[in-house]
PDB file of C-alpha atoms in Angstrom:
ATOM      1  CA  MET O   1       3.706 -18.596  -1.000  1.00  0.00           C
ATOM      2  CA  ASN O   2       5.397 -17.486   2.062  1.00  0.00           C
ATOM      3  CA  SER O   3       3.315 -18.330   5.213  1.00  0.00           C
ATOM      4  CA  ARG O   4       4.652 -15.244   7.246  1.00  0.00           C
ATOM      5  CA  MET O   5       3.259 -13.033   4.494  1.00  0.00           C
ATOM      6  CA  VAL O   6      -0.008 -15.062   4.764  1.00  0.00           C
ATOM      7  CA  GLU O   7       0.061 -14.686   8.661  1.00  0.00           C
ATOM      8  CA  LEU O   8       0.739 -10.893   8.302  1.00  0.00           C
ATOM      9  CA  GLU O   9      -2.127 -10.288   5.849  1.00  0.00           C
ATOM     10  CA  ALA O  10      -4.443 -12.236   8.134  1.00  0.00           C
ATOM     11  CA  VAL O  11      -3.454 -10.131  11.175  1.00  0.00           C
ATOM     12  CA  LEU O  12      -3.942  -6.989   9.313  1.00  0.00           C
ATOM     13  CA  SER O  13      -7.270  -8.045   7.794  1.00  0.00           C
ATOM     14  CA  ARG O  14      -8.859  -7.978  11.053  1.00  0.00           C
ATOM     15  CA  SER O  15     -11.161  -5.200  12.292  1.00  0.00           C
ATOM     16  CA  ALA O  16      -9.069  -4.519  15.191  1.00  0.00           C
ATOM     17  CA  PRO O  17      -5.362  -5.842  14.203  1.00  0.00           C
ATOM     18  CA  ASP O  18      -2.923  -6.886  16.915  1.00  0.00           C
ATOM     19  CA  ARG O  19      -0.377  -4.295  16.637  1.00  0.00           C
ATOM     20  CA  GLN O  20       2.378  -6.373  18.279  1.00  0.00           C
ATOM     21  CA  ALA O  21       1.587  -9.247  16.480  1.00  0.00           C
ATOM     22  CA  ALA O  22       1.704  -7.380  13.083  1.00  0.00           C
ATOM     23  CA  ARG O  23       4.970  -5.893  14.021  1.00  0.00           C
ATOM     24  CA  ARG O  24       6.772  -9.140  15.034  1.00  0.00           C
ATOM     25  CA  LEU O  25       5.232 -11.038  11.695  1.00  0.00           C
ATOM     26  CA  ALA O  26       6.479  -7.958   9.667  1.00  0.00           C
ATOM     27  CA  VAL O  27      10.058  -8.039  11.135  1.00  0.00           C
ATOM     28  CA  ASP O  28      10.221 -11.825  10.638  1.00  0.00           C
ATOM     29  CA  LEU O  29       9.021 -11.394   7.021  1.00  0.00           C
ATOM     30  CA  ALA O  30      11.636  -8.909   6.322  1.00  0.00           C
ATOM     31  CA  ARG O  31      14.224 -11.258   7.686  1.00  0.00           C
ATOM     32  CA  SER O  32      13.216 -14.203   5.720  1.00  0.00           C
ATOM     33  CA  LEU O  33      12.083 -12.459   2.571  1.00  0.00           C
ATOM     34  CA  ASP O  34      13.711 -13.908  -0.570  1.00  0.00           C
ATOM     35  CA  ALA O  35      14.338 -12.134  -4.075  1.00  0.00           C
ATOM     36  CA  LEU O  36      11.666 -14.183  -5.948  1.00  0.00           C
ATOM     37  CA  SER O  37       8.818 -13.566  -3.285  1.00  0.00           C
ATOM     38  CA  ALA O  38       9.957  -9.805  -3.235  1.00  0.00           C
ATOM     39  CA  ARG O  39       9.454  -9.542  -6.919  1.00  0.00           C
ATOM     40  CA  ARG O  40       6.365 -11.720  -7.265  1.00  0.00           C
ATOM     41  CA  ASP O  41       4.651 -10.520  -4.396  1.00  0.00           C
ATOM     42  CA  VAL O  42       5.454  -6.583  -4.671  1.00  0.00           C
ATOM     43  CA  ASP O  43       1.686  -5.529  -4.537  1.00  0.00           C
ATOM     44  CA  ARG O  44       1.115  -7.528  -1.499  1.00  0.00           C
ATOM     45  CA  LEU O  45       4.143  -6.700   0.419  1.00  0.00           C
ATOM     46  CA  LEU O  46       3.520  -3.047  -0.709  1.00  0.00           C
ATOM     47  CA  ARG O  47      -0.251  -3.527   0.960  1.00  0.00           C
ATOM     48  CA  CYS O  48       1.157  -4.859   4.179  1.00  0.00           C
ATOM     49  CA  ALA O  49       3.597  -2.160   4.699  1.00  0.00           C
ATOM     50  CA  ALA O  50       0.910   0.575   3.852  1.00  0.00           C
ATOM     51  CA  ALA O  51      -1.323  -0.974   6.563  1.00  0.00           C
ATOM     52  CA  LEU O  52       1.554  -1.220   9.199  1.00  0.00           C
ATOM     53  CA  THR O  53       1.994   2.378   8.365  1.00  0.00           C
ATOM     54  CA  ARG O  54      -1.861   3.497   8.925  1.00  0.00           C
ATOM     55  CA  MET O  55      -1.874   1.335  12.221  1.00  0.00           C
ATOM     56  CA  GLY O  56       1.347   3.103  13.393  1.00  0.00           C
ATOM     57  CA  SER O  57       4.029   0.637  13.105  1.00  0.00           C
ATOM     58  CA  ALA O  58       6.115   2.717  10.563  1.00  0.00           C
ATOM     59  CA  ASP O  59       9.141   0.915  11.891  1.00  0.00           C
ATOM     60  CA  ALA O  60       8.018  -2.302  10.866  1.00  0.00           C
ATOM     61  CA  ALA O  61       6.761  -1.243   7.637  1.00  0.00           C
ATOM     62  CA  ASP O  62       9.899   0.351   7.144  1.00  0.00           C
ATOM     63  CA  ALA O  63      11.876  -3.055   8.150  1.00  0.00           C
ATOM     64  CA  LEU O  64       9.741  -4.585   5.222  1.00  0.00           C
ATOM     65  CA  LEU O  65      10.490  -2.148   2.609  1.00  0.00           C
ATOM     66  CA  ILE O  66      14.527  -2.025   3.254  1.00  0.00           C
ATOM     67  CA  ALA O  67      14.373  -5.738   2.718  1.00  0.00           C
ATOM     68  CA  MET O  68      12.258  -5.464  -0.331  1.00  0.00           C
ATOM     69  CA  LEU O  69      14.603  -2.779  -1.697  1.00  0.00           C
ATOM     70  CA  ALA O  70      17.722  -4.959  -1.245  1.00  0.00           C
ATOM     71  CA  LEU O  71      16.200  -7.888  -3.230  1.00  0.00           C
ATOM     72  CA  VAL O  72      14.485  -6.071  -6.100  1.00  0.00           C
ATOM     73  CA  ASP O  73      16.180  -4.613  -9.168  1.00  0.00           C
ATOM     74  CA  PRO O  74      17.448  -1.280  -8.271  1.00  0.00           C
ATOM     75  CA  THR O  75      16.534   0.310 -11.654  1.00  0.00           C
ATOM     76  CA  GLY O  76      13.330  -1.351 -12.025  1.00  0.00           C
ATOM     77  CA  PRO O  77       9.491  -0.284 -11.322  1.00  0.00           C
ATOM     78  CA  GLU O  78       9.483  -2.442  -8.328  1.00  0.00           C
ATOM     79  CA  ALA O  79      12.221  -0.488  -6.522  1.00  0.00           C
ATOM     80  CA  SER O  80      10.639   2.860  -7.569  1.00  0.00           C
ATOM     81  CA  ARG O  81       7.422   1.727  -5.886  1.00  0.00           C
ATOM     82  CA  VAL O  82       9.208   0.418  -2.766  1.00  0.00           C
ATOM     83  CA  ARG O  83      10.935   4.031  -2.628  1.00  0.00           C
ATOM     84  CA  ASP O  84       7.456   5.829  -3.012  1.00  0.00           C
ATOM     85  CA  GLN O  85       6.046   3.779  -0.151  1.00  0.00           C
ATOM     86  CA  GLN O  86       9.246   4.406   1.721  1.00  0.00           C
ATOM     87  CA  ALA O  87       8.317   8.218   1.357  1.00  0.00           C
ATOM     88  CA  LEU O  88       4.911   7.748   2.605  1.00  0.00           C
ATOM     89  CA  VAL O  89       6.323   6.127   5.707  1.00  0.00           C
ATOM     90  CA  ALA O  90       8.758   8.873   6.374  1.00  0.00           C
ATOM     91  CA  VAL O  91       5.840  11.240   6.089  1.00  0.00           C
ATOM     92  CA  ALA O  92       3.694   9.325   8.693  1.00  0.00           C
ATOM     93  CA  ARG O  93       6.611   9.433  10.955  1.00  0.00           C
ATOM     94  CA  GLY O  94       6.714  13.157  10.632  1.00  0.00           C
ATOM     95  CA  ARG O  95      10.288  13.684   9.020  1.00  0.00           C
TER      96      ARG O  95
END
């Protein structure tokens, strides 16, 4: 289990999440994400991206989603779910 993901989930689960800490952890996780974790933990990662988007850290969510998309099978169901979440992030940004 990726300790950065556990830390990010812990920060995001707080009643008043620390936005700066969440952003930093998400970017660190995006940089260190490996293909096995991206495929195995797709649900958890997508929940983190959604939480980041809701708290106004769409840039961090996007970094995480881009990293995931680079590591999953581009024709598989995981990639489709990641692209769907990217579309939601884009809407949240007002694009």
